[in-house]
CSV table of C-alpha atoms and ligand atoms in Angstrom, one decimal:
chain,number,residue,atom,x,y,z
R,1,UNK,CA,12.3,7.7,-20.3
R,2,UNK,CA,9.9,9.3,-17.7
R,3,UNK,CA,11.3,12.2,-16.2
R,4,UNK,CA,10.7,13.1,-12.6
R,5,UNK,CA,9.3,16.4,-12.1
R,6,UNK,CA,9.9,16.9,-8.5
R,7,UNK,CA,11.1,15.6,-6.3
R,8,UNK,CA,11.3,15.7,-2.3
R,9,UNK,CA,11.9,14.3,1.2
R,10,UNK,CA,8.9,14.2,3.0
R,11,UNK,CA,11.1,12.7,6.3
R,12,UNK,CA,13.4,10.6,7.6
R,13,UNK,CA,14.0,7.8,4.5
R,14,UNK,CA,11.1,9.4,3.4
R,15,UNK,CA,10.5,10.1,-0.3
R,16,UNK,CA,8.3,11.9,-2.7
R,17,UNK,CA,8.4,11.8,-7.1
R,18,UNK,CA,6.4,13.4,-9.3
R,19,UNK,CA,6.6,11.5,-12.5
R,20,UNK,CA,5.6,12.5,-15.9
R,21,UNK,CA,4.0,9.0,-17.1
R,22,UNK,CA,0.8,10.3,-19.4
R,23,UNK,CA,-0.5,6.7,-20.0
R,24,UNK,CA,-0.1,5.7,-16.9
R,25,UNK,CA,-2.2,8.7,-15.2
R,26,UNK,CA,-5.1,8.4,-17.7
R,27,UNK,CA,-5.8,4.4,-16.8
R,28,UNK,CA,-4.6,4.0,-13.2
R,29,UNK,CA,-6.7,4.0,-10.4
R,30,UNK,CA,-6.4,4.0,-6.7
R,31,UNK,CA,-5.3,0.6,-5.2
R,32,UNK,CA,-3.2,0.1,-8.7
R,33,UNK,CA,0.7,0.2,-8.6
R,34,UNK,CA,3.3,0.8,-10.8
R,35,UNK,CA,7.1,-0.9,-11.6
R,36,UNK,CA,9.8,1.3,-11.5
R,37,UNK,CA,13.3,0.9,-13.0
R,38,UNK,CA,16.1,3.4,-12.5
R,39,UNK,CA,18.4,2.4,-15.0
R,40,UNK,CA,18.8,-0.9,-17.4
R,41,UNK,CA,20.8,-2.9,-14.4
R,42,UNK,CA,18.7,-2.2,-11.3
R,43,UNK,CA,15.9,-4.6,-10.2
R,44,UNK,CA,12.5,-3.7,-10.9
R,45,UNK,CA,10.4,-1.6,-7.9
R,46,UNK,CA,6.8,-2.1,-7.1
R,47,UNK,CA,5.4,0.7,-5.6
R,48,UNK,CA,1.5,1.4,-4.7
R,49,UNK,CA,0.4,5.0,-6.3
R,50,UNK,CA,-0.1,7.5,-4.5
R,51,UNK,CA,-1.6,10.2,-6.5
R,52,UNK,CA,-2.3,10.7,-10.0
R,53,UNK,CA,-3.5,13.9,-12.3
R,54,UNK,CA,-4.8,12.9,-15.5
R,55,UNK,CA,-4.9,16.1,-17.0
R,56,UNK,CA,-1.2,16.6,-15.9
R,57,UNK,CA,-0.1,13.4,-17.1
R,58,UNK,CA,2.1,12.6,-13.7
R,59,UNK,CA,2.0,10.2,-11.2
R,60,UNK,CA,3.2,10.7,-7.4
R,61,UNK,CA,5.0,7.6,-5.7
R,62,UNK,CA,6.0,7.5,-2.2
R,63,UNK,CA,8.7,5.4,-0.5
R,64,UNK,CA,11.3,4.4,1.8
R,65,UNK,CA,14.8,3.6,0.6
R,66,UNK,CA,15.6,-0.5,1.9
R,67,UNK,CA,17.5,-2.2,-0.7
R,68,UNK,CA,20.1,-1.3,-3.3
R,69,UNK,CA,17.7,-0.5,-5.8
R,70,UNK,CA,15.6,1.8,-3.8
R,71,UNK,CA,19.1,3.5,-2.4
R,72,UNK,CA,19.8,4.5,-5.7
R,73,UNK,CA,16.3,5.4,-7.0
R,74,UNK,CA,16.7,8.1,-3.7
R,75,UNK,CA,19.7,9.8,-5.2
R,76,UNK,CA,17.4,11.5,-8.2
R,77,UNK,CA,17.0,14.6,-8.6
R,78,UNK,CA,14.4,16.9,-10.2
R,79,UNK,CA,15.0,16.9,-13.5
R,80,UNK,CA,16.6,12.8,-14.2
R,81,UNK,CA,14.0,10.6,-15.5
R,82,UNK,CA,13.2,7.0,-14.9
R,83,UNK,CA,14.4,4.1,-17.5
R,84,UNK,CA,10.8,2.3,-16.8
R,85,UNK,CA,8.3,3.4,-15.1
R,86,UNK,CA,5.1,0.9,-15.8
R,87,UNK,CA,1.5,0.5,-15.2
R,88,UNK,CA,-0.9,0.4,-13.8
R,89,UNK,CA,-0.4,-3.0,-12.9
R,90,UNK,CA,-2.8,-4.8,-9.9
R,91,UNK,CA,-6.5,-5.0,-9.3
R,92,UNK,CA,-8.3,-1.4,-8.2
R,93,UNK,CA,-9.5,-1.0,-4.8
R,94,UNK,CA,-12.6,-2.8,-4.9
R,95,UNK,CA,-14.4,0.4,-3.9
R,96,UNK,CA,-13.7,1.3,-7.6
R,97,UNK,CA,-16.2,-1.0,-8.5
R,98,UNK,CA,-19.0,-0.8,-6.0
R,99,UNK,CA,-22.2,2.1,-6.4
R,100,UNK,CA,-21.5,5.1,-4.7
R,101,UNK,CA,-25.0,4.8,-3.4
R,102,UNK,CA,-23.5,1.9,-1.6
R,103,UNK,CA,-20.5,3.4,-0.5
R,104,UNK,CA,-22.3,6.4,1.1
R,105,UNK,CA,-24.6,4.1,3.4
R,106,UNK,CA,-21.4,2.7,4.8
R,107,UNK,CA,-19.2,4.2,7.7
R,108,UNK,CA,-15.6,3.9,6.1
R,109,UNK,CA,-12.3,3.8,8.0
R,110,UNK,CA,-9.3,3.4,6.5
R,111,UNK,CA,-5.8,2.9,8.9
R,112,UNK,CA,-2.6,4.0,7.2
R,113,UNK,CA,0.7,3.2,9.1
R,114,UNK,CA,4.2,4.7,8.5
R,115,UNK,CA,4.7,4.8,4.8
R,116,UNK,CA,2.1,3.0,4.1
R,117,UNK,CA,0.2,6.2,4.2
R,118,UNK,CA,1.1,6.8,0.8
R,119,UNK,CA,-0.9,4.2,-1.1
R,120,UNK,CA,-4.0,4.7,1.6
R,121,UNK,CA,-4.2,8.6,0.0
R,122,UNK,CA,-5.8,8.4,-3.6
R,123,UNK,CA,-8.4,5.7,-2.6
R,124,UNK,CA,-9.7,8.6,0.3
R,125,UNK,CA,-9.2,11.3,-2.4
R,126,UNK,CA,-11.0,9.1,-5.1
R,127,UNK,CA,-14.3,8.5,-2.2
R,128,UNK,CA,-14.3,12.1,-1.7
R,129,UNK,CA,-14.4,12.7,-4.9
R,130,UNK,CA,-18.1,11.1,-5.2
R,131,UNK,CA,-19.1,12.6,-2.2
R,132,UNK,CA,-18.5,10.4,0.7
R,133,UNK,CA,-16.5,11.3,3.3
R,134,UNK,CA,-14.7,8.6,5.2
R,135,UNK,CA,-12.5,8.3,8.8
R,136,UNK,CA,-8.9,8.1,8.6
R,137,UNK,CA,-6.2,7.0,10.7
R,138,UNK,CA,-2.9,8.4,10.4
R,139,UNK,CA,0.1,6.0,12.7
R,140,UNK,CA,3.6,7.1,12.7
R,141,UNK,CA,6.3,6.4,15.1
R,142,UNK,CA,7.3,9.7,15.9
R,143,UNK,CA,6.1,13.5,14.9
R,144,UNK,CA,8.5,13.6,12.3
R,145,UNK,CA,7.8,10.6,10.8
R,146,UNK,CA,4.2,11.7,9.5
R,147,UNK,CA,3.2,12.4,5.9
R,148,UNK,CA,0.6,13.9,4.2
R,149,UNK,CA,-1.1,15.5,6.6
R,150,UNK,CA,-2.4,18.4,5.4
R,151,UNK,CA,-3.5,16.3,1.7
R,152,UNK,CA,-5.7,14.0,4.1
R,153,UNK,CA,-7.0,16.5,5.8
R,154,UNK,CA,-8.6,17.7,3.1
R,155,UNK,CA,-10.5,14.9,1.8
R,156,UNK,CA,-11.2,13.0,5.3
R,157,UNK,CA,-11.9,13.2,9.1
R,158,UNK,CA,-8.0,12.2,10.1
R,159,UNK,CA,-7.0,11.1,13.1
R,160,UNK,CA,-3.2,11.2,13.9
R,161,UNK,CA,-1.3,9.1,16.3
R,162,UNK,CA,2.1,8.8,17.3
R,163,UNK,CA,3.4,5.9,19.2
R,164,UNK,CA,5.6,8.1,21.4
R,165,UNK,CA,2.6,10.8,21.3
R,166,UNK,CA,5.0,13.5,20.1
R,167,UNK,CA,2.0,14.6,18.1
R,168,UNK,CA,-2.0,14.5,18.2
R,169,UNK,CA,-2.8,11.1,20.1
R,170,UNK,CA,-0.2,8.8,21.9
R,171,UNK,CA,-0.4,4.9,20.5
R,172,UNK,CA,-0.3,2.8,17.9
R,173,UNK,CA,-3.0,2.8,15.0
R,174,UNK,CA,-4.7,-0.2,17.5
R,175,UNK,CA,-4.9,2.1,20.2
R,176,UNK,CA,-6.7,4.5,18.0
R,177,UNK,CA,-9.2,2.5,16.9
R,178,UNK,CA,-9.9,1.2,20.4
R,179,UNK,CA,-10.4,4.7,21.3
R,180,UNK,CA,-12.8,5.7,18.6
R,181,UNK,CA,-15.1,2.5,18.8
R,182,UNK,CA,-14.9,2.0,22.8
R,183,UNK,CA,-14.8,5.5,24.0
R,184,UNK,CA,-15.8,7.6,21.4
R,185,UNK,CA,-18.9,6.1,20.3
R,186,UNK,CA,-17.7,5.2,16.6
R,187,UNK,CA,-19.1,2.5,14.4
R,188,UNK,CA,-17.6,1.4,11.1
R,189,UNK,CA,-18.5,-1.1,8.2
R,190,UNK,CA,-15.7,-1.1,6.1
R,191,UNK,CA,-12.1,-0.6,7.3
R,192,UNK,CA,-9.1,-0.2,5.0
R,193,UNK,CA,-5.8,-1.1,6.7
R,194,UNK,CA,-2.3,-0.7,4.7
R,195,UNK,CA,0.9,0.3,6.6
R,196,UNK,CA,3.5,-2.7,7.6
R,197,UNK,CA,2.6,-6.5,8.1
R,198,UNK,CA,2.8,-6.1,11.7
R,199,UNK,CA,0.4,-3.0,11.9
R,200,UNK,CA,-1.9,-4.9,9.8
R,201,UNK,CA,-1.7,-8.3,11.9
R,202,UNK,CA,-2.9,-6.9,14.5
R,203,UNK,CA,-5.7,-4.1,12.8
R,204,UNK,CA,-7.6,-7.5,11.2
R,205,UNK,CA,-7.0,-9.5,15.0
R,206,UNK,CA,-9.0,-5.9,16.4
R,207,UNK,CA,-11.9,-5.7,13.5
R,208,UNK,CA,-12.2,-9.4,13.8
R,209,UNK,CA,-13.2,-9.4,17.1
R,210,UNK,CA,-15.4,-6.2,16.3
R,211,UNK,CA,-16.7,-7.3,13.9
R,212,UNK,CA,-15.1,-4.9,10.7
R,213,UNK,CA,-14.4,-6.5,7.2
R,214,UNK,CA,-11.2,-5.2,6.7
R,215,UNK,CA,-9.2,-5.1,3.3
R,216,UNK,CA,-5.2,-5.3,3.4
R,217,UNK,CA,-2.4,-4.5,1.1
R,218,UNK,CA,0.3,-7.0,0.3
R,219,UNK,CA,2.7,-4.9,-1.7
R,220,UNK,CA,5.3,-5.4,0.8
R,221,UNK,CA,6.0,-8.8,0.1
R,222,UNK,CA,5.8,-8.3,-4.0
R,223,UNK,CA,9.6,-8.5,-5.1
R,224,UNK,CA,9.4,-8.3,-8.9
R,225,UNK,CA,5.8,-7.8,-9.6
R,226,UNK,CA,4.9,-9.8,-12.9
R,227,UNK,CA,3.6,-13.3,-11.3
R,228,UNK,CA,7.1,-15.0,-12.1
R,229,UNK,CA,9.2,-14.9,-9.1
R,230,UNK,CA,6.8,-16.3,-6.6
R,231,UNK,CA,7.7,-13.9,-4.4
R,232,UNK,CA,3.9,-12.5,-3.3
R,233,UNK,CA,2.2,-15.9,-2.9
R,234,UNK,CA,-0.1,-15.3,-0.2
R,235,UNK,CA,-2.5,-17.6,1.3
R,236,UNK,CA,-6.0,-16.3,1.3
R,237,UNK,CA,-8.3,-18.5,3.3
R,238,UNK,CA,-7.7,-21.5,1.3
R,239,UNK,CA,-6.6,-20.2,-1.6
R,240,UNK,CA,-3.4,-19.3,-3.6
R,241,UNK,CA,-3.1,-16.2,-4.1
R,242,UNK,CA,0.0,-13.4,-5.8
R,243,UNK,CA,-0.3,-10.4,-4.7
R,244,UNK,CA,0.9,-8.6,-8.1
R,245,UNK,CA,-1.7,-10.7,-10.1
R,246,UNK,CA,-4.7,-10.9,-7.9
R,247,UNK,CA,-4.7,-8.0,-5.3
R,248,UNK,CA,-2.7,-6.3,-4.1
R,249,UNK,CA,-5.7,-6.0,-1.8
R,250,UNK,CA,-7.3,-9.1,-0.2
R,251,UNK,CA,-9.8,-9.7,2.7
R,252,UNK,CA,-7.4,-9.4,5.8
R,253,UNK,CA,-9.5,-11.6,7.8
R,254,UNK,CA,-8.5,-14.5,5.4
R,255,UNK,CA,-4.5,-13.7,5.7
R,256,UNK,CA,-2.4,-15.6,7.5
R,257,UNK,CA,0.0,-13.1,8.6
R,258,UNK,CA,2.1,-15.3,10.4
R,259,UNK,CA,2.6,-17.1,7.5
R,260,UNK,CA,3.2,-14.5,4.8
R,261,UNK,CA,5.9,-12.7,7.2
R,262,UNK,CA,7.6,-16.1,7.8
R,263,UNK,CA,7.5,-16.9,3.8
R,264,UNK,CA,8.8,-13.4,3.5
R,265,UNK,CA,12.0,-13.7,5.7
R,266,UNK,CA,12.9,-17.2,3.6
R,267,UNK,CA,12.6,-15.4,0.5
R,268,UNK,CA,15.2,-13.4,1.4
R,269,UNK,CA,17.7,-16.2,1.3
R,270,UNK,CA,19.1,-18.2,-1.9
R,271,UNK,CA,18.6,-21.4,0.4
R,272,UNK,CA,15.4,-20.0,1.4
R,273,UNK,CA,13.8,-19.5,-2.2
R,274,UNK,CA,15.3,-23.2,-3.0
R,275,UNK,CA,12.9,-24.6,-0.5
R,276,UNK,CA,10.1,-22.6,-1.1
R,277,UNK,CA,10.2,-23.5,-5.0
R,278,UNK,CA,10.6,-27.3,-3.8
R,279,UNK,CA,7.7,-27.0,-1.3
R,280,UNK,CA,5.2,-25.4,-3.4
R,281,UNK,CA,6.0,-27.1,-6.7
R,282,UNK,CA,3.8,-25.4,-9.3
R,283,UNK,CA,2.5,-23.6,-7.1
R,284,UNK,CA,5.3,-21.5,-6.8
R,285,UNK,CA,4.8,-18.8,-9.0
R,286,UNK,CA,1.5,-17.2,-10.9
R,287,UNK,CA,2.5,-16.2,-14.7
R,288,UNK,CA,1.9,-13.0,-15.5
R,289,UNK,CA,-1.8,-13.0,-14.9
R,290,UNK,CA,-2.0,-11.8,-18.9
R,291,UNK,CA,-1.9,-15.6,-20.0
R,292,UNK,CA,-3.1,-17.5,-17.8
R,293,UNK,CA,0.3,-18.3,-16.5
R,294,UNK,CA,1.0,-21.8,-14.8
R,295,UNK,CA,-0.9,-21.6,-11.8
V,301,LIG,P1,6.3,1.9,11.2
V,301,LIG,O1,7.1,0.7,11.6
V,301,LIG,O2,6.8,3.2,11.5
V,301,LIG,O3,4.8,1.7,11.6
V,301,LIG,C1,3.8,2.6,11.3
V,301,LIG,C2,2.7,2.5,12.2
V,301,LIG,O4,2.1,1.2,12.2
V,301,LIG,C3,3.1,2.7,13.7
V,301,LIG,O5,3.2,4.0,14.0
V,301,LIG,C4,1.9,2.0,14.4
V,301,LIG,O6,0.8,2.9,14.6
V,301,LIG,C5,1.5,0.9,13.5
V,301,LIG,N1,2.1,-0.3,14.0
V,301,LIG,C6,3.3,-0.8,13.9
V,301,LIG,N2,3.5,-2.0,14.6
V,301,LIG,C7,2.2,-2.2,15.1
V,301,LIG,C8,1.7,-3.3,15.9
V,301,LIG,N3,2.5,-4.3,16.3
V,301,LIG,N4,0.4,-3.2,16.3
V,301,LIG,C9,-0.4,-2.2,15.9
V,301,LIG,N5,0.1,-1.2,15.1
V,301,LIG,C10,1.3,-1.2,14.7
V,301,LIG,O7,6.1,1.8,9.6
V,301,LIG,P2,7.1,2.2,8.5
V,301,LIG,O8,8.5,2.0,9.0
V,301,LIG,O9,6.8,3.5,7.9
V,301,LIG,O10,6.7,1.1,7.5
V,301,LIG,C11,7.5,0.5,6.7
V,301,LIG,C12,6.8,-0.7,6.2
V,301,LIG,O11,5.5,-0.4,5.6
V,301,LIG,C13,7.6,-1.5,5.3
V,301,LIG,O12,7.7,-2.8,5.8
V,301,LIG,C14,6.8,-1.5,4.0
V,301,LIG,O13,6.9,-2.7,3.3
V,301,LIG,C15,5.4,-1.3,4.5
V,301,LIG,N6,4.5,-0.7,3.4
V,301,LIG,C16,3.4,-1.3,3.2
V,301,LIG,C17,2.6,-0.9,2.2
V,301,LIG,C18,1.3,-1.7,1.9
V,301,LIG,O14,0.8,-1.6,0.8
V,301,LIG,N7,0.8,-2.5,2.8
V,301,LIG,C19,2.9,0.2,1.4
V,301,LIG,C20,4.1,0.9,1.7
V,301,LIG,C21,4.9,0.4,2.7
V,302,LIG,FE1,6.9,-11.8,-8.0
V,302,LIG,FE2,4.3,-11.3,-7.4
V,302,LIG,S1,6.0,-10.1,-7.0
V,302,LIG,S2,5.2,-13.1,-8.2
């Protein structure tokens, strides 16, 4: 059992959990996520992390209450514990992996939208950490809808926008980053975009055209996590690709977004997980990625 230390509402459908999970804390790193289970009967939740303290042994997840499962994981208090909580699981951030002499010559931006913000945190924390200091922007729909403020500002130059512009800047995270390159004299060489499909659609359309490399989350469309239920297959440029094996981060400029959110919606369905299991044949799923699976 892994119990939950704290736990809080940051906002609206909003959530917060400090979790003790020692082995966890000591291996993860930012980018990583982890599966949680409330009890033996509820379906297994992929969420990204969003902070870790080794020395504490605890993990800090973040998310927003959609399906059963998630309802119920909601309702615990300080205090109850967790039946599973596993990982890491996923690829790092690939800024894990590259010199921090390298990192530092680059102008870094990362765009977090909505709840999204969560999983954006511990890779800015982790490149402060070695000394480089990047740009973040911060999209919510409404004042009360942002999170982690103060914990960003901290380790980053934020920038804060609100669709309705009930706080800081007016816009969406697109507007933002219009302003900052167009108006405000801002160049970037790396941007780091994780917030809804939608947001990030349009984020790698913008750096595209500017000219940005820009690296995307897909842990919104992992369902189970393990490579089995096919549910994160994602085409990257021409490749097939599961998000819970391979990323979850990927080149945006090679996503299809149009795609994945259509695949998405028919995995919702019975009728629609029939077809895609017919269409994509062996393709359909991508083993546990500790195998070599059937891919
Ligand atoms: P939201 O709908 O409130 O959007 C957050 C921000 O994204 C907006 O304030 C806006 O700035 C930007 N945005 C939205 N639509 C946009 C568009 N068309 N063009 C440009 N920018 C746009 O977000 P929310 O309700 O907090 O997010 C929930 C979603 O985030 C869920 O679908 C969840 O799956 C996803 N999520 C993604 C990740 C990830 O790893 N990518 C992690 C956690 C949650
Ligand atoms: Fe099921 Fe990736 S979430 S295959």
């Amino acid at each position: 059992m892994y119990k939950i230390l704290e736990s809080e509402k940051l906002a609206d459908n909003i959530y917060s959990m400090i979790v003790e999970a020692p082995r966890v804390a000591k291996h993860c790193e930012p980018g990583q996520f982890i599966i949680a289970k409330v009890d033996e009967v509820s379906e297994r939740i992929p969420l990204t992390i969003c902070d870790y303290d080794r020395e504490a042994g605890t993990i800090r997840i973040v998310f927003m209450p959609i399906g059963a499962s998630t309802m119920k994981m909601r309702l615990l208090k300080t205090g109850d514990a967790f039946e599973d909580f596993v990982g890491p699981l996923g690829r790092p951030s690939d800024l894990v992996g590259t010199p921090i002499e390298e990192l530092k010559k680059k102008n870094i931006l990362f765009i977090a939208g909505g709840v999204g913000t969560a999983p954006v945190y511990p890779q800015v924390k982790w490149l402060h950490e070695h000394g480089v200091t990047a740009d973040a922007i911060i999209g919510a729909k409404t004042k009360d809808l942002v999170i982690l403020e103060e914990q960003f500002k901290e380790v980053c130059n934020l920038y804060v926008t609100t669709d309705d512009g009930s706080y800081m800047r007016k816009g969406m995270v697109t507007t933002c980053l219009d302003d900052l390159v167009h108006k405000e004299g801002k160049s970037y060489d790396l941007c780091i975009a994780i917030g809804p499909m939608i947001m990030m659609k349009f984020v790698c359309k913008m750096t595209k055209e500017l000219g940005i490399p820009t690296v995307v989350s897909m842990n919104p469309i992992m369902v189970d996590g393990t490579g089995m239920c096919g549910a994160c297959r994602v085409m990257v440029g021409d490749e097939v690709k599961f998000a819970c094996v391979d990323g979850p981060e990927f080149d945006g400029h090679l996503i299809d977004f149009d795609q994945a959110m259509q695949r998405q919606a028919m995995y919702r369905t019975e009728e629609g997980r029939a077809k895609l299991k017919q269409e994509e044949a062996e393709t359909h799923h991508g083993g546990c990625g500790h195998c070599g699976g059937d891919k």
